[in-house]
Amino acid sequence: MTSDVSKNATANRKWSRADIPDQNGRVAVVTGANTGLGYHTAAALAFRGAHVVLAVRNLEKGNAALARIVAAAGRNAQQVDVTLQQLDLSSLGSVRAAAAALRSTYPRIDLLINNAGVMWTPRQVTEDGFEMQFGTNHLGHFALTGLLLDRLLPVRGSRVVTVSSLGHRIRAAIHFDDLQWERGYDRVAAYGQSKLANLLFTYELQHRLAADPKANTIAVAAHPGGSNTELARHLPRIVRPLSNIFGPVLFQSAEMGALPTLRAAADPSVEGGQYYGPDGFAEQRGHPKLVQSSAASHDEELQRRLWAVSEELTGVHFPV
């Protein structure tokens, strides 16, 4: 009886930063770590002892984030181990350069957290001619993961965590006939495509990792619910007044929004191919729990097809 009560209490307890195990000796690379979800993810891991690499596009903002993390550590500032790596996910050249620098510095990587992203941008293309949201959110992270994966594969307990969004359900499909939205642009649907791609990538990567007997790595996904971050800067003007009114109800802090990513990265009970999000109404806010993604994200033919196209577009092939 006592044992059952104890198990139920544990199952019902809300997962929080206090549940992050000791991270000493672990190396974590977090993309987009200078602000929002990425900043809070990086800070929480650093405070638990991980060596954290802030992989950021803007080094000035990255240095400011690094200083904030050190300052927030207070008396423990000397124990916080954080460094910077320049990374622009909208440029495959930058991705390759960053991966080369990381490979030369770190013979092992425990956590690769694919967090950076853009949302609802006006029509733009990356340096390589990809639609900005698809190129940054999916292809940039696909290439980075492929170029770093052999640094994770031998490491027991290593993980690739990719941040998706509730947007993967909103007007989301993979438009293979027009991946770059050259025949007409819809910023919401383009974002949905990129976030669906994040999940298709995660699940296909997990299939490949599970089939490789030498791989010690798992692939996991997470989403922050509705979080108050800089991603919302491209909200259409017509929506902004509604966001100002309902934002406090619908959106939680970036610190809370980072919890699903942190659980996916650090909870020892996490398994490959799982997806974590908030436990509140419509997964908009709350503490992290195991959630379900759309049926489209679990379409294995779609996963394989996107993988093949992503290899072709990036020129990156995975060692699994």
CSV table of C-alpha atoms in Angstrom, one decimal:
chain,number,residue,atom,x,y,z
A,1,MET,CA,0.0,0.0,0.0
A,2,THR,CA,2.7,2.5,1.0
A,3,SER,CA,4.7,1.6,-2.1
A,4,ASP,CA,1.7,2.3,-4.4
A,5,VAL,CA,1.0,5.6,-2.7
A,6,SER,CA,4.6,6.6,-3.2
A,7,LYS,CA,4.5,5.7,-6.9
A,8,ASN,CA,1.3,7.7,-7.4
A,9,ALA,CA,2.8,10.7,-5.7
A,10,THR,CA,5.8,10.6,-7.9
A,11,ALA,CA,3.7,10.1,-11.0
A,12,ASN,CA,1.5,13.1,-10.2
A,13,ARG,CA,4.3,15.5,-9.2
A,14,LYS,CA,5.1,18.3,-11.6
A,15,TRP,CA,8.5,18.0,-13.3
A,16,SER,CA,10.6,21.1,-12.8
A,17,ARG,CA,14.2,22.3,-13.0
A,18,ALA,CA,14.8,20.8,-9.6
A,19,ASP,CA,14.5,17.4,-11.3
A,20,ILE,CA,17.4,17.9,-13.6
A,21,PRO,CA,20.1,15.4,-12.6
A,22,ASP,CA,23.7,16.4,-12.1
A,23,GLN,CA,25.2,17.4,-15.5
A,24,ASN,CA,28.9,17.5,-14.5
A,25,GLY,CA,31.1,16.1,-17.2
A,26,ARG,CA,28.5,16.6,-19.9
A,27,VAL,CA,28.8,18.8,-23.0
A,28,ALA,CA,25.7,20.4,-24.3
A,29,VAL,CA,25.4,22.4,-27.5
A,30,VAL,CA,22.3,24.7,-27.6
A,31,THR,CA,21.4,26.6,-30.7
A,32,GLY,CA,19.7,30.0,-30.4
A,33,ALA,CA,20.9,30.2,-26.8
A,34,ASN,CA,21.2,34.0,-26.5
A,35,THR,CA,17.5,34.6,-25.8
A,36,GLY,CA,14.2,33.1,-25.0
A,37,LEU,CA,13.8,29.3,-24.7
A,38,GLY,CA,17.4,28.6,-25.7
A,39,TYR,CA,18.8,31.0,-23.0
A,40,HIS,CA,16.8,29.4,-20.3
A,41,THR,CA,17.6,25.9,-21.5
A,42,ALA,CA,21.3,26.7,-21.6
A,43,ALA,CA,21.3,28.4,-18.2
A,44,ALA,CA,19.5,25.5,-16.4
A,45,LEU,CA,22.0,23.0,-17.8
A,46,ALA,CA,24.9,25.2,-16.9
A,47,PHE,CA,23.7,25.6,-13.3
A,48,ARG,CA,23.5,21.8,-13.0
A,49,GLY,CA,27.2,21.5,-14.0
A,50,ALA,CA,27.2,21.0,-17.8
A,51,HIS,CA,29.7,22.6,-20.1
A,52,VAL,CA,27.3,24.5,-22.3
A,53,VAL,CA,28.1,25.9,-25.8
A,54,LEU,CA,25.9,28.8,-26.7
A,55,ALA,CA,25.6,28.4,-30.5
A,56,VAL,CA,24.4,31.8,-31.7
A,57,ARG,CA,24.2,33.9,-34.8
A,58,ASN,CA,25.0,37.2,-33.2
A,59,LEU,CA,28.2,37.0,-31.0
A,60,GLU,CA,27.5,40.3,-29.3
A,61,LYS,CA,24.1,39.1,-28.1
A,62,GLY,CA,25.8,35.7,-27.2
A,63,ASN,CA,28.3,37.4,-25.0
A,64,ALA,CA,25.5,39.3,-23.3
A,65,ALA,CA,23.7,36.0,-22.7
A,66,LEU,CA,26.8,34.4,-21.4
A,67,ALA,CA,27.4,37.3,-18.9
A,68,ARG,CA,23.7,37.0,-17.8
A,69,ILE,CA,24.2,33.3,-17.0
A,70,VAL,CA,27.3,33.9,-15.1
A,71,ALA,CA,25.7,36.8,-13.1
A,72,ALA,CA,22.6,34.7,-12.4
A,73,ALA,CA,24.8,32.0,-10.9
A,74,GLY,CA,25.8,34.3,-8.1
A,75,ARG,CA,28.2,32.7,-5.7
A,76,ASN,CA,28.5,29.7,-8.0
A,77,ALA,CA,29.7,31.8,-10.9
A,78,GLN,CA,33.2,30.3,-11.0
A,79,GLN,CA,31.6,26.8,-11.4
A,80,VAL,CA,29.6,27.8,-14.4
A,81,ASP,CA,31.2,26.7,-17.7
A,82,VAL,CA,29.8,28.4,-20.7
A,83,THR,CA,31.4,29.2,-24.1
A,84,LEU,CA,30.3,30.7,-27.4
A,85,GLN,CA,30.1,29.3,-31.0
A,86,GLN,CA,29.1,31.4,-33.9
A,87,LEU,CA,26.3,29.7,-35.9
A,88,ASP,CA,24.0,31.0,-38.5
A,89,LEU,CA,21.5,28.3,-39.4
A,90,SER,CA,20.4,30.1,-42.5
A,91,SER,CA,23.8,29.5,-44.0
A,92,LEU,CA,25.0,26.0,-44.8
A,93,GLY,CA,28.5,27.5,-45.0
A,94,SER,CA,28.2,28.8,-41.4
A,95,VAL,CA,26.7,25.4,-40.3
A,96,ARG,CA,29.7,23.6,-41.7
A,97,ALA,CA,32.2,26.0,-40.2
A,98,ALA,CA,30.5,25.8,-36.8
A,99,ALA,CA,30.4,22.0,-36.9
A,100,ALA,CA,34.1,21.9,-37.8
A,101,ALA,CA,35.0,24.2,-34.9
A,102,LEU,CA,32.9,22.1,-32.5
A,103,ARG,CA,34.4,18.8,-33.8
A,104,SER,CA,37.9,20.1,-33.3
A,105,THR,CA,37.1,21.3,-29.7
A,106,TYR,CA,34.9,18.5,-28.4
A,107,PRO,CA,35.8,14.8,-29.0
A,108,ARG,CA,32.4,14.0,-27.4
A,109,ILE,CA,29.1,15.8,-27.2
A,110,ASP,CA,26.3,14.6,-24.8
A,111,LEU,CA,23.5,16.9,-25.8
A,112,LEU,CA,22.7,18.6,-29.1
A,113,ILE,CA,19.6,20.8,-28.6
A,114,ASN,CA,18.2,22.1,-31.8
A,115,ASN,CA,16.3,25.1,-30.4
A,116,ALA,CA,16.8,28.1,-32.7
A,117,GLY,CA,14.1,29.1,-35.1
A,118,VAL,CA,12.2,31.8,-36.8
A,119,MET,CA,8.4,32.2,-37.1
A,120,TRP,CA,6.0,33.8,-39.5
A,121,THR,CA,8.6,35.8,-41.3
A,122,PRO,CA,7.9,37.8,-44.4
A,123,ARG,CA,9.0,36.0,-47.6
A,124,GLN,CA,12.8,35.7,-47.4
A,125,VAL,CA,15.3,33.2,-48.6
A,126,THR,CA,18.5,31.9,-46.9
A,127,GLU,CA,22.0,32.4,-48.2
A,128,ASP,CA,21.5,29.1,-50.1
A,129,GLY,CA,18.2,30.0,-51.6
A,130,PHE,CA,15.9,28.1,-49.2
A,131,GLU,CA,12.6,29.6,-47.8
A,132,MET,CA,13.8,31.2,-44.5
A,133,GLN,CA,11.6,29.2,-42.1
A,134,PHE,CA,12.2,25.8,-43.8
A,135,GLY,CA,15.9,26.6,-44.3
A,136,THR,CA,16.6,27.8,-40.8
A,137,ASN,CA,14.2,25.7,-38.6
A,138,HIS,CA,14.7,22.4,-40.5
A,139,LEU,CA,17.5,22.2,-43.0
A,140,GLY,CA,20.0,24.1,-40.8
A,141,HIS,CA,19.4,21.8,-37.9
A,142,PHE,CA,19.4,18.7,-40.1
A,143,ALA,CA,22.8,19.6,-41.5
A,144,LEU,CA,24.2,20.5,-38.1
A,145,THR,CA,23.0,17.2,-36.6
A,146,GLY,CA,24.4,15.2,-39.4
A,147,LEU,CA,27.8,16.9,-39.1
A,148,LEU,CA,28.0,16.4,-35.4
A,149,LEU,CA,26.3,13.1,-34.9
A,150,ASP,CA,29.5,11.0,-34.8
A,151,ARG,CA,30.5,13.0,-31.7
A,152,LEU,CA,27.4,11.8,-29.9
A,153,LEU,CA,27.0,8.2,-31.1
A,154,PRO,CA,29.7,6.6,-28.8
A,155,VAL,CA,28.5,8.6,-25.8
A,156,ARG,CA,26.2,6.7,-23.4
A,157,GLY,CA,23.1,8.7,-22.7
A,158,SER,CA,23.6,11.2,-25.5
A,159,ARG,CA,20.6,12.9,-27.0
A,160,VAL,CA,19.5,15.0,-30.0
A,161,VAL,CA,16.6,17.2,-28.8
A,162,THR,CA,14.7,19.1,-31.5
A,163,VAL,CA,12.2,21.8,-30.6
A,164,SER,CA,9.0,21.8,-32.6
A,165,SER,CA,5.8,23.7,-32.0
A,166,LEU,CA,2.0,23.5,-31.8
A,167,GLY,CA,2.3,25.1,-35.2
A,168,HIS,CA,3.1,21.6,-36.7
A,169,ARG,CA,-0.7,21.1,-36.6
A,170,ILE,CA,-1.7,24.4,-38.2
A,171,ARG,CA,-2.1,24.3,-42.0
A,172,ALA,CA,1.0,22.1,-42.0
A,173,ALA,CA,2.1,19.8,-44.8
A,174,ILE,CA,5.3,19.1,-46.6
A,175,HIS,CA,5.0,20.7,-50.0
A,176,PHE,CA,7.4,18.6,-52.0
A,177,ASP,CA,6.2,20.3,-55.2
A,178,ASP,CA,7.2,23.7,-53.9
A,179,LEU,CA,9.3,23.4,-50.7
A,180,GLN,CA,10.6,26.9,-51.1
A,181,TRP,CA,7.2,28.6,-51.6
A,182,GLU,CA,8.2,30.1,-54.9
A,183,ARG,CA,4.6,29.9,-56.3
A,184,GLY,CA,3.0,31.8,-53.5
A,185,TYR,CA,3.9,32.4,-49.9
A,186,ASP,CA,1.8,31.8,-46.8
A,187,ARG,CA,3.9,32.6,-43.7
A,188,VAL,CA,1.7,30.5,-41.3
A,189,ALA,CA,1.7,27.4,-43.6
A,190,ALA,CA,5.4,27.8,-44.2
A,191,TYR,CA,6.0,27.8,-40.5
A,192,GLY,CA,3.8,24.8,-40.0
A,193,GLN,CA,5.8,23.0,-42.7
A,194,SER,CA,9.1,23.7,-40.9
A,195,LYS,CA,7.8,22.6,-37.5
A,196,LEU,CA,6.2,19.4,-39.0
A,197,ALA,CA,9.6,18.8,-40.6
A,198,ASN,CA,11.3,19.0,-37.2
A,199,LEU,CA,9.1,16.1,-36.0
A,200,LEU,CA,9.5,14.0,-39.1
A,201,PHE,CA,13.2,14.5,-38.8
A,202,THR,CA,13.2,13.5,-35.1
A,203,TYR,CA,11.2,10.3,-35.7
A,204,GLU,CA,13.2,9.2,-38.7
A,205,LEU,CA,16.5,9.9,-36.9
A,206,GLN,CA,15.3,7.7,-34.0
A,207,HIS,CA,14.4,4.9,-36.4
A,208,ARG,CA,17.9,5.0,-37.7
A,209,LEU,CA,19.6,5.2,-34.3
A,210,ALA,CA,17.5,2.3,-33.0
A,211,ALA,CA,18.6,0.2,-35.9
A,212,ASP,CA,22.3,0.8,-35.3
A,213,PRO,CA,23.6,-1.5,-32.6
A,214,LYS,CA,26.6,0.8,-32.0
A,215,ALA,CA,24.5,4.0,-31.4
A,216,ASN,CA,24.1,5.2,-27.8
A,217,THR,CA,22.1,8.2,-28.8
A,218,ILE,CA,18.4,8.8,-28.8
A,219,ALA,CA,16.4,11.5,-30.7
A,220,VAL,CA,13.6,13.3,-28.8
A,221,ALA,CA,11.3,16.3,-29.5
A,222,ALA,CA,9.7,19.0,-27.4
A,223,HIS,CA,7.5,22.0,-27.8
A,224,PRO,CA,7.1,25.0,-25.5
A,225,GLY,CA,3.3,25.6,-25.8
A,226,GLY,CA,2.5,29.3,-26.0
A,227,SER,CA,5.6,31.1,-24.8
A,228,ASN,CA,6.5,34.7,-24.6
A,229,THR,CA,9.6,35.0,-26.7
A,230,GLU,CA,11.1,37.0,-29.5
A,231,LEU,CA,9.6,34.6,-32.0
A,232,ALA,CA,6.4,36.6,-31.8
A,233,ARG,CA,8.0,39.7,-33.4
A,234,HIS,CA,6.7,38.7,-36.8
A,235,LEU,CA,3.0,38.5,-35.7
A,236,PRO,CA,0.8,40.0,-38.4
A,237,ARG,CA,-0.4,43.5,-37.4
A,238,ILE,CA,-4.0,42.5,-37.3
A,239,VAL,CA,-3.2,39.9,-34.7
A,240,ARG,CA,-1.0,42.0,-32.4
A,241,PRO,CA,-3.9,43.7,-30.4
A,242,LEU,CA,-5.4,40.3,-29.7
A,243,SER,CA,-2.0,39.1,-28.6
A,244,ASN,CA,-1.7,42.0,-26.2
A,245,ILE,CA,-5.1,41.3,-24.7
A,246,PHE,CA,-5.0,37.5,-24.4
A,247,GLY,CA,-1.2,37.0,-24.2
A,248,PRO,CA,-1.1,36.8,-20.4
A,249,VAL,CA,-3.7,34.0,-20.5
A,250,LEU,CA,-2.4,32.1,-23.5
A,251,PHE,CA,1.4,32.6,-23.1
A,252,GLN,CA,3.7,31.5,-20.3
A,253,SER,CA,7.2,32.7,-19.6
A,254,ALA,CA,10.1,31.6,-21.7
A,255,GLU,CA,11.5,30.0,-18.5
A,256,MET,CA,8.5,27.8,-18.2
A,257,GLY,CA,8.4,27.2,-22.0
A,258,ALA,CA,11.9,25.8,-21.8
A,259,LEU,CA,10.9,23.0,-19.4
A,260,PRO,CA,9.7,20.5,-22.0
A,261,THR,CA,13.1,20.8,-23.8
A,262,LEU,CA,14.9,20.4,-20.5
A,263,ARG,CA,12.9,17.3,-19.6
A,264,ALA,CA,13.5,15.8,-23.1
A,265,ALA,CA,17.2,16.5,-22.6
A,266,ALA,CA,17.8,15.5,-19.0
A,267,ASP,CA,15.0,13.2,-17.5
A,268,PRO,CA,16.5,9.7,-17.2
A,269,SER,CA,13.2,8.1,-18.0
A,270,VAL,CA,12.9,9.7,-21.5
A,271,GLU,CA,12.9,7.3,-24.4
A,272,GLY,CA,13.8,7.8,-28.1
A,273,GLY,CA,11.1,9.1,-30.3
A,274,GLN,CA,9.1,10.7,-27.5
A,275,TYR,CA,7.6,14.2,-27.6
A,276,TYR,CA,7.2,16.5,-24.6
A,277,GLY,CA,5.0,19.6,-24.1
A,278,PRO,CA,3.1,21.5,-21.4
A,279,ASP,CA,0.4,19.7,-19.4
A,280,GLY,CA,-2.1,22.5,-19.3
A,281,PHE,CA,-5.2,23.1,-21.5
A,282,ALA,CA,-4.5,22.6,-25.2
A,283,GLU,CA,-0.8,22.2,-24.3
A,284,GLN,CA,-0.5,26.0,-24.1
A,285,ARG,CA,1.1,26.2,-20.7
A,286,GLY,CA,2.2,24.2,-17.7
A,287,HIS,CA,4.7,21.7,-16.7
A,288,PRO,CA,6.2,19.2,-19.2
A,289,LYS,CA,4.6,15.8,-19.9
A,290,LEU,CA,4.7,13.2,-22.6
A,291,VAL,CA,2.3,14.4,-25.4
A,292,GLN,CA,1.3,13.2,-28.9
A,293,SER,CA,2.1,14.8,-32.2
A,294,SER,CA,-0.1,14.8,-35.4
A,295,ALA,CA,-0.8,11.7,-37.4
A,296,ALA,CA,1.1,13.3,-40.3
A,297,SER,CA,4.3,13.5,-38.2
A,298,HIS,CA,4.2,9.7,-37.8
A,299,ASP,CA,3.9,8.9,-41.5
A,300,GLU,CA,7.0,6.8,-42.1
A,301,GLU,CA,6.9,7.2,-45.8
A,302,LEU,CA,6.8,11.0,-45.3
A,303,GLN,CA,9.7,10.8,-42.9
A,304,ARG,CA,11.9,8.9,-45.3
A,305,ARG,CA,11.0,11.1,-48.3
A,306,LEU,CA,11.8,14.3,-46.4
A,307,TRP,CA,15.0,12.8,-45.1
A,308,ALA,CA,16.1,12.0,-48.7
A,309,VAL,CA,15.2,15.5,-49.9
A,310,SER,CA,17.0,17.1,-47.0
A,311,GLU,CA,20.2,15.1,-47.7
A,312,GLU,CA,20.0,16.3,-51.3
A,313,LEU,CA,19.4,19.9,-50.4
A,314,THR,CA,22.1,20.1,-47.7
A,315,GLY,CA,24.7,17.7,-49.1
A,316,VAL,CA,24.9,16.2,-45.6
A,317,HIS,CA,24.7,12.4,-45.1
A,318,PHE,CA,24.4,10.8,-41.6
A,319,PRO,CA,26.7,8.1,-40.2
A,320,VAL,CA,23.6,6.0,-39.3
